[in-house]
PDB file of C-alpha atoms and ligand atoms in Angstrom:
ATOM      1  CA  UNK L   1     -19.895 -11.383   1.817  1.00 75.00           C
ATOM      2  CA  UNK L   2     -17.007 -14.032   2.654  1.00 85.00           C
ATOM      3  CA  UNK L   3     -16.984 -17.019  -0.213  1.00 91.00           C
ATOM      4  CA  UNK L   4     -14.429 -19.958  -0.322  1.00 96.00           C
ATOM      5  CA  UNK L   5     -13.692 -18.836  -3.927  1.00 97.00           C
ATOM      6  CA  UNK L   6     -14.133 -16.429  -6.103  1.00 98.00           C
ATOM      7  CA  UNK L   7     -14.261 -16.659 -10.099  1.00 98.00           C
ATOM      8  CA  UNK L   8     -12.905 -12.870 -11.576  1.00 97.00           C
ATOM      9  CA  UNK L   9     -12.824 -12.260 -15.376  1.00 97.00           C
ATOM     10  CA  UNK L  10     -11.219 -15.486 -16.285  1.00 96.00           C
ATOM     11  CA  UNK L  11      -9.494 -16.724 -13.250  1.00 97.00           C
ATOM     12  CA  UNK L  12     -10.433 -18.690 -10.322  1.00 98.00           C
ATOM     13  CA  UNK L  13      -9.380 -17.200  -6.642  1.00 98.00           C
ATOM     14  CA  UNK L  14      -9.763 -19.212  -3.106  1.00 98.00           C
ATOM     15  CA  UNK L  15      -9.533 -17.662  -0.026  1.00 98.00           C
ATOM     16  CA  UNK L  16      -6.187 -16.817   1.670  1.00 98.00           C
ATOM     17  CA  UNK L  17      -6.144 -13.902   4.069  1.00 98.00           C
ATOM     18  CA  UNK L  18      -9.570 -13.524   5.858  1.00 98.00           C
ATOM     19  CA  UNK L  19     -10.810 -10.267   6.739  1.00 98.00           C
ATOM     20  CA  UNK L  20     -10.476 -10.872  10.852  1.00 98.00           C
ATOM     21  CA  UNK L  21      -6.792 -11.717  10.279  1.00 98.00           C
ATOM     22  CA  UNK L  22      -6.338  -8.707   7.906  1.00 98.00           C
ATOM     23  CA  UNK L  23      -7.633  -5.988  10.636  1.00 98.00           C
ATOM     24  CA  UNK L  24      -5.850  -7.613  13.520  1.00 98.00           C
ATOM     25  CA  UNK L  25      -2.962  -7.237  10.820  1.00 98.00           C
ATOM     26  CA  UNK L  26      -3.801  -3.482  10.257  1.00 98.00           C
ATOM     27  CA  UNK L  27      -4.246  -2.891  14.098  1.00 98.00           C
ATOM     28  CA  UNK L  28      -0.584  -4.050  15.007  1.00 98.00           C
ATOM     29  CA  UNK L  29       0.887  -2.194  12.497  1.00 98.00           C
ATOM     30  CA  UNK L  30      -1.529   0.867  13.565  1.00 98.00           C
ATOM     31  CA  UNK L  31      -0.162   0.385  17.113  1.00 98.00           C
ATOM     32  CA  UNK L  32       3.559   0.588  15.973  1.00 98.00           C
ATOM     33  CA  UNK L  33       2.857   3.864  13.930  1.00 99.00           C
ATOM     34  CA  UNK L  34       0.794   5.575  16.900  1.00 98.00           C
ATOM     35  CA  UNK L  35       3.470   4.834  19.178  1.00 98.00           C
ATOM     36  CA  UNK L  36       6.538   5.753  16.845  1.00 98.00           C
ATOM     37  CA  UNK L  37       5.296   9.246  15.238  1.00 98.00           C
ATOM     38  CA  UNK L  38       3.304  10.421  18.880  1.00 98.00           C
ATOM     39  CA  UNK L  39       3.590  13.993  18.753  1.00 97.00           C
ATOM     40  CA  UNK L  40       4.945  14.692  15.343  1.00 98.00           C
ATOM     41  CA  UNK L  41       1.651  14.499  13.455  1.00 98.00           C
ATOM     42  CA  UNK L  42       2.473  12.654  10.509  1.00 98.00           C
ATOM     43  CA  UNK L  43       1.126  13.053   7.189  1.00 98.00           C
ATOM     44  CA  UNK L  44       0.206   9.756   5.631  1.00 98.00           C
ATOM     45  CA  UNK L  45       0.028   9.508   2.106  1.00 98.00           C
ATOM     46  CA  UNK L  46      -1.988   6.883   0.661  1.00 98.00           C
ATOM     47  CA  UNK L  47      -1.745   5.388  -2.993  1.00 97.00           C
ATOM     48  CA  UNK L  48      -4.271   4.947  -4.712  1.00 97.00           C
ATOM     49  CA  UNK L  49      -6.308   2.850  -6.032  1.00 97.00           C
ATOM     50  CA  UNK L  50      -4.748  -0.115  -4.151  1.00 97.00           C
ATOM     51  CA  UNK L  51      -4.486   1.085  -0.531  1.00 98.00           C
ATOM     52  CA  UNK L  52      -7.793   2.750  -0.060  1.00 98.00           C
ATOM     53  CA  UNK L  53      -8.778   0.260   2.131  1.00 98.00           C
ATOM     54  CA  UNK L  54      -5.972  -0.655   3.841  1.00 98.00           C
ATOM     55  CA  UNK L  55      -5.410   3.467   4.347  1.00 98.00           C
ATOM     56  CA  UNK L  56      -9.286   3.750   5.475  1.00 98.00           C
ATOM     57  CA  UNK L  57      -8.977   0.994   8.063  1.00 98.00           C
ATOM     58  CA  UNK L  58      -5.410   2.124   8.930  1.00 98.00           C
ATOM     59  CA  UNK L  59      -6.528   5.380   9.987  1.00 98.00           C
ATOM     60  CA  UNK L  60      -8.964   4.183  11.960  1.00 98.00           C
ATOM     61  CA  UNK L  61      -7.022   2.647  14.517  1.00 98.00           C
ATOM     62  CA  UNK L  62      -4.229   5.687  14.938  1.00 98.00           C
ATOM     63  CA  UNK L  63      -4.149   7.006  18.128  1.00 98.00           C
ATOM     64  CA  UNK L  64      -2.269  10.073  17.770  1.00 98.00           C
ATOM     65  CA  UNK L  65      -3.090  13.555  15.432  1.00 98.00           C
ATOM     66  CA  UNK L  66      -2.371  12.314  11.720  1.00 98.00           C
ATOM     67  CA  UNK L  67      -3.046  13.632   8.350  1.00 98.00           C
ATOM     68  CA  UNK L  68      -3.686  11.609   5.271  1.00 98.00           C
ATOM     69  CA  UNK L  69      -3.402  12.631   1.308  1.00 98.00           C
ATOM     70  CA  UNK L  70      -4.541  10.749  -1.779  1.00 98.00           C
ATOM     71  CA  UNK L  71      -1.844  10.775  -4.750  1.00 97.00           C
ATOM     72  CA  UNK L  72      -1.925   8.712  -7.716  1.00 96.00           C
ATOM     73  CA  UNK L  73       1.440   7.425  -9.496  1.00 95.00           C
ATOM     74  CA  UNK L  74       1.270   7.895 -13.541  1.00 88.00           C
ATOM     75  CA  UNK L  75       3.900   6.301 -15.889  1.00 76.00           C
ATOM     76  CA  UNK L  76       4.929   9.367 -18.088  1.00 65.00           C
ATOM     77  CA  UNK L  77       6.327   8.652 -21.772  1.00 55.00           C
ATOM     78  CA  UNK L  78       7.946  11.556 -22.868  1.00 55.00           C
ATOM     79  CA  UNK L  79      11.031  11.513 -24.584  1.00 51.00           C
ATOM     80  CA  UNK L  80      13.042  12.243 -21.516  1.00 55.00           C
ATOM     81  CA  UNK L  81      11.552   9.719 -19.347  1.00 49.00           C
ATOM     82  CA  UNK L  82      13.156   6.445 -18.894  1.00 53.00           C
ATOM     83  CA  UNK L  83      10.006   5.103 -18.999  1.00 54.00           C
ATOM     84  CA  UNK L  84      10.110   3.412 -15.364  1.00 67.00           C
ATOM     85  CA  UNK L  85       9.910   6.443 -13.357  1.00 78.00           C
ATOM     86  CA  UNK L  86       6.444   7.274 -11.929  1.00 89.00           C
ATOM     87  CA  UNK L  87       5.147  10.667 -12.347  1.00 92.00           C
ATOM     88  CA  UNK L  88       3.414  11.922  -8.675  1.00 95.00           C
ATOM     89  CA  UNK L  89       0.038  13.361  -9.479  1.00 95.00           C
ATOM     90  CA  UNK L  90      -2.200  14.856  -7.145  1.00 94.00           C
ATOM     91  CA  UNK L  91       0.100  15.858  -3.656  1.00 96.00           C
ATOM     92  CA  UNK L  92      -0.674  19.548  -3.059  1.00 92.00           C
ATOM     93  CA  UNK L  93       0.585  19.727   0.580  1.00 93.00           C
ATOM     94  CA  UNK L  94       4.051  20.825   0.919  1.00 96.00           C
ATOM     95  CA  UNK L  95       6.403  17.819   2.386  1.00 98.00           C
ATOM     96  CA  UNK L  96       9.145  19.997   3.541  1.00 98.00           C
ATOM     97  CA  UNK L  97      10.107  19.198   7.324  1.00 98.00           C
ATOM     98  CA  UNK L  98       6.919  16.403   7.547  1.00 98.00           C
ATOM     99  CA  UNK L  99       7.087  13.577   8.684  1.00 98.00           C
ATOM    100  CA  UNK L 100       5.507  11.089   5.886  1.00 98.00           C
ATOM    101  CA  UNK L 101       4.411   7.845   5.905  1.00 98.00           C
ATOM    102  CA  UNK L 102       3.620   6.338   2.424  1.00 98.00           C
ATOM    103  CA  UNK L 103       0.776   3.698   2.494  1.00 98.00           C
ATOM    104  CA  UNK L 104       0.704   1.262  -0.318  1.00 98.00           C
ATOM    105  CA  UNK L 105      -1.534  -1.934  -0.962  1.00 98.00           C
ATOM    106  CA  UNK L 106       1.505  -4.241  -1.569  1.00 98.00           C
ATOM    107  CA  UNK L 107       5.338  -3.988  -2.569  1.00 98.00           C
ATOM    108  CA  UNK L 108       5.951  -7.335  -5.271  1.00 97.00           C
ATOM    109  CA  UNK L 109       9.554  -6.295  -6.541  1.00 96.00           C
ATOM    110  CA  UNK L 110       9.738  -2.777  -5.012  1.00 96.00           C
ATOM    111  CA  UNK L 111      10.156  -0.464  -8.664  1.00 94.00           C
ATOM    112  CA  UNK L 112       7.155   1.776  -7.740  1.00 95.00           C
ATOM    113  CA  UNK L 113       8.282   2.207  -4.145  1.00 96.00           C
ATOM    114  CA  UNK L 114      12.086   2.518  -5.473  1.00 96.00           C
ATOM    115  CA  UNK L 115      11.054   5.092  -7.636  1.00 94.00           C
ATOM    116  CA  UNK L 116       8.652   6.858  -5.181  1.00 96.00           C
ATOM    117  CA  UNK L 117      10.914   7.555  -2.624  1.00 97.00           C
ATOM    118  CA  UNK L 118      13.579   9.511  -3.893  1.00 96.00           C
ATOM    119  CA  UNK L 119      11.432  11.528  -5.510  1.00 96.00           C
ATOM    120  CA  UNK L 120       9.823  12.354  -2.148  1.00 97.00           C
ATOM    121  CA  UNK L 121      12.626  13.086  -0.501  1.00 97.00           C
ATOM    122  CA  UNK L 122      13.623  15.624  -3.166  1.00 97.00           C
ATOM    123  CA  UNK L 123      11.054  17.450  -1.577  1.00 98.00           C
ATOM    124  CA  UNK L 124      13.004  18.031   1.796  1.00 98.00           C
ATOM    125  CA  UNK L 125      10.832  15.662   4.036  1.00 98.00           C
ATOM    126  CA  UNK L 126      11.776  15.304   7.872  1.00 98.00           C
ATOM    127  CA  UNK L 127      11.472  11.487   7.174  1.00 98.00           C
ATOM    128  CA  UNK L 128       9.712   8.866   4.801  1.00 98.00           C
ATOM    129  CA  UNK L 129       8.707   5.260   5.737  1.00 98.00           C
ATOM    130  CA  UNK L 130       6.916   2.723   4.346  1.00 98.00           C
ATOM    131  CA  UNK L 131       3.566   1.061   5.517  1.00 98.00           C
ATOM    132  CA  UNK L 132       2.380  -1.790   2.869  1.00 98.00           C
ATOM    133  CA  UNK L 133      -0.432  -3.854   3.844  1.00 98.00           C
ATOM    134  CA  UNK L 134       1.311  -6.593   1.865  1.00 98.00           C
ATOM    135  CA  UNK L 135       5.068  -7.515   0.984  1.00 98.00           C
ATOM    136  CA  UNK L 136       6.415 -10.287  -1.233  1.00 98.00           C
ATOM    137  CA  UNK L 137       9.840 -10.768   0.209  1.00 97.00           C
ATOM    138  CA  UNK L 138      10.929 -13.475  -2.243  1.00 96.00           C
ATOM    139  CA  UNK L 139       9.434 -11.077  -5.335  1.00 96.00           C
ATOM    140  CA  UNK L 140      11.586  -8.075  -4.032  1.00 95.00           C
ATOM    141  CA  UNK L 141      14.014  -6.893  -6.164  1.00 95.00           C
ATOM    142  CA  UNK L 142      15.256  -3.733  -4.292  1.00 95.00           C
ATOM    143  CA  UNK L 143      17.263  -3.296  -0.786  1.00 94.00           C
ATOM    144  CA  UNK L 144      14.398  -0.708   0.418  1.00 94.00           C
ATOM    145  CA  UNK L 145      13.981  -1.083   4.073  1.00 92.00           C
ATOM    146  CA  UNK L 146       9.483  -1.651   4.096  1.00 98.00           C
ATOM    147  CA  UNK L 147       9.336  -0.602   8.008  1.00 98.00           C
ATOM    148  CA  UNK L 148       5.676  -1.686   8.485  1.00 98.00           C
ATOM    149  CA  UNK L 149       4.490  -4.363   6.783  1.00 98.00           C
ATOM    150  CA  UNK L 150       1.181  -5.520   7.937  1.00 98.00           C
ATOM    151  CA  UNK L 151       1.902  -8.971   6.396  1.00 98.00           C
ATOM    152  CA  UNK L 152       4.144 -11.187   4.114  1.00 98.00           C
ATOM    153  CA  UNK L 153       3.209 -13.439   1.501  1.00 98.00           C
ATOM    154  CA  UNK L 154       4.797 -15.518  -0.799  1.00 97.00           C
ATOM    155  CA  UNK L 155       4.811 -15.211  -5.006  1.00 96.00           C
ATOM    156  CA  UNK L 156       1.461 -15.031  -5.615  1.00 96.00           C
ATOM    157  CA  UNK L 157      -1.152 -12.720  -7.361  1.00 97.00           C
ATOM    158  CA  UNK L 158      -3.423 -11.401  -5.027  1.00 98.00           C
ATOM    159  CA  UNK L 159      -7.225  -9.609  -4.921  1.00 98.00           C
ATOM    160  CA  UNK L 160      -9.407  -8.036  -2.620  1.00 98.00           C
ATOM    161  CA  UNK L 161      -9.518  -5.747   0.318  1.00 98.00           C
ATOM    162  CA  UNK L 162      -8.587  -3.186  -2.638  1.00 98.00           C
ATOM    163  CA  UNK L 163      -6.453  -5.075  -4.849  1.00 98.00           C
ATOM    164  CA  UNK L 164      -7.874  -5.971  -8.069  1.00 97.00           C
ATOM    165  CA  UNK L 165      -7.776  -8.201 -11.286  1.00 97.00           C
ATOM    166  CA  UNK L 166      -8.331  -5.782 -14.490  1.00 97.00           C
ATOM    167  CA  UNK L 167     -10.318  -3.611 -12.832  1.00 97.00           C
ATOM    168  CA  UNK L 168     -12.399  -6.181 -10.183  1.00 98.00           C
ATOM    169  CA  UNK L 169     -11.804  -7.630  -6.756  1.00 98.00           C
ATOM    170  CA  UNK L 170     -10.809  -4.440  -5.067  1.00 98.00           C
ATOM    171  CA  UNK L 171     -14.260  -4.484  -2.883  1.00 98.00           C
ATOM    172  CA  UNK L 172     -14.140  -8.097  -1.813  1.00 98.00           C
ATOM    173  CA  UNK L 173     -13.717  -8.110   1.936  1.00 98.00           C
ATOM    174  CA  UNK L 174     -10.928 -11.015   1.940  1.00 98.00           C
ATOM    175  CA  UNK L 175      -7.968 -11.301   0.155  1.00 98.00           C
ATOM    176  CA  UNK L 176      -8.106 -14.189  -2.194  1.00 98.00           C
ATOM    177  CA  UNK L 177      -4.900 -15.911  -4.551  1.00 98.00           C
ATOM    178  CA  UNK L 178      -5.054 -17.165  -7.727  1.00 97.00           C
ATOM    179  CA  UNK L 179      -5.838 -20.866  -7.867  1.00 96.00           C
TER     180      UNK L 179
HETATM  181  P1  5GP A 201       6.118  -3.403  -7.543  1.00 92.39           P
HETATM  182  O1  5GP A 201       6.458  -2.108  -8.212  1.00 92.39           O
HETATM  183  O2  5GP A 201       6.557  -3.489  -6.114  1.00 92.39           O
HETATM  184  O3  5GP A 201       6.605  -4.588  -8.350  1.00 92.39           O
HETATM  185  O4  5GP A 201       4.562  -3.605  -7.589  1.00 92.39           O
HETATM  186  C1  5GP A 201       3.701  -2.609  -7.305  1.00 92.39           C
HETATM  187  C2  5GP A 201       2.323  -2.780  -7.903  1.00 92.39           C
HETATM  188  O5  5GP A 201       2.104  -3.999  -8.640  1.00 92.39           O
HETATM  189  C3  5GP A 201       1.329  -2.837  -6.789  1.00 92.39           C
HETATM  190  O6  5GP A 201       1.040  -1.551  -6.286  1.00 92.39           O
HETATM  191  C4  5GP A 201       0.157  -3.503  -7.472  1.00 92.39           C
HETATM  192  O7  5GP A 201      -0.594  -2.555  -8.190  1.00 92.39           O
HETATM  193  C5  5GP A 201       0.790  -4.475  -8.428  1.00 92.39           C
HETATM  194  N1  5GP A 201       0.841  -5.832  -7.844  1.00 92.39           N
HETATM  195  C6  5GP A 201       1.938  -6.538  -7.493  1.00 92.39           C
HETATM  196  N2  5GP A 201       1.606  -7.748  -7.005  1.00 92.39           N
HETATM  197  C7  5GP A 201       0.253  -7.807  -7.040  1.00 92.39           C
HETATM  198  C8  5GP A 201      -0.712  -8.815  -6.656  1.00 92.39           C
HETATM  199  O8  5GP A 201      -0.402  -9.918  -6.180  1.00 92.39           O
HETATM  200  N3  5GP A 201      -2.027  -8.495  -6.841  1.00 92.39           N
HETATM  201  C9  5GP A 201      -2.441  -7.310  -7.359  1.00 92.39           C
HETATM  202  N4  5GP A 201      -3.758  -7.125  -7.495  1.00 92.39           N
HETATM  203  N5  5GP A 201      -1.565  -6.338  -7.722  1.00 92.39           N
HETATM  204  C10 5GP A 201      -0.230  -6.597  -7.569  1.00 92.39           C
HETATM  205 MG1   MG A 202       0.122   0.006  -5.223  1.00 92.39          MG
HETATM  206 MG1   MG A 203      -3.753  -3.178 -10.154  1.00 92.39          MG
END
C-alpha cells in the first residue's frame, strides 16, 4: 500500500522517496556493479536488518554470477572494547582474495561503516566497496569513499523500504521522513 503519510509509534511521516523512484534507484546502481565486478563473482554482504530490502531488490537486477551473505553488527561491552567498535556476527565464508561488496540501508555519519571496514579488510579481502541505498552527505562525519550510493538525502530521519522507527516501518513500500 502507498499512503501520503504515515503515523509510527508517536511520530508523523509523509512521503518522500516513492517506491518507482527507489527501484529505478536500485537498478542504476545494479547496472554499475554488474558492469564493474563482471567476471570476478563478488560476494555481497548485506547488513541486516536495514538492507534486506534494498539487498533483495539489488540482487535482482545483477547481471553477472554474485554471492550474497547476511551478517549482523553487535556493539560489544567488554572491558576492552572502546565501546564504538561493532562486533561482526554471523560471516562464515572466508573473505580472503574476494571481492566484497558491503550493502547497507543508509550511511548518516559513517561510524558503523568506519568501523566495518577495517575490520574486513583484516581479513585479507581482494577489495571492499560500499553500496548504501541511502547517504546523508551533510550528516557524514568520516572521509570513507561510499562508491555506490543509490541516492542522497539530506538530514533527515527516514523509514520504510526496510528502515524502521523502534522496531516499525521497515515493510512500508516507500520511504517516508519525519514530518
Ligand atoms: P551511521 O553509523 O552512519 O551514523 O549510521 C548507521 C545506522 O544508523 C544505520 O544503519 C541506521 O540503522 C541508523 N540510521 C541513520 N539514519 C537513519 C534514518 O534516517 N532512519 C533510520 N531508520 N535509521 C537511520
Ligand atoms: Mg544499517
Ligand atoms: Mg534502526
Amino acid at each position: 500500500m502507498h499512503h501520503p503519510s504515515v503515523t509510527i509509534h508517536d511520530k508523523q511521516f509523509s512521503l518522500y522517496i516513492p517506491e518507482r523512484k527507489i527501484l529505478h534507484s536500485v537498478e542504476i546502481v545494479a547496472t554499475r556493479l554488474s558492469h564493474d565486478y563482471r567476471g570476478k563473482r563478488p560476494l555481497f554482504l548485506s547488513v541486516l536488518n536495514g538492507a534486506f530490502m534494498f539487498a533483495s531488490d539489488l540482487m535482482k537486477e545483477m547481471s553477472t554470477p554474485c554471492e550474497i551473505s547476511f551478517i549482523r553488527l553487535a556493539s560489544y561491552s567488554d572491558m576492552h572494547s572502546t565501546g564504538k567498535v561493532k562486533e561482526i556476527m554471523g560471516l562464515n565464508e572466508d573473505i580472503r582474495g574476494r571481492h566484497i561488496i558491503i550493502i547497507e540501508d543508509i550511511v548518516d555519519t559513517g561510524h558503523t561503516i568506519a568501523g566495518l571496514l577495517p575490520q574486513l579488510r583484516q581479513k585479507g579481502p581482494a577489495s571492499v566497496e560500499v553500496a548504501t541505498l541511502l547517504i546523508k552527505p551533510e550528516s557524514l562525519q568520516h572521509n570513507l569513499a561510499i562508491k555506490y550510493p543509490a541516492m542522497s538525502i539530506a538530514n533527515d530521519f527516514v523509514v520504510g523500504y526496510g528502515l524502521d522507527y523502534n522496531g516499525l516501518g521497515r515493510n512500508l513500500r516507500d520511504i517516508y521522513k519525519v514530518i
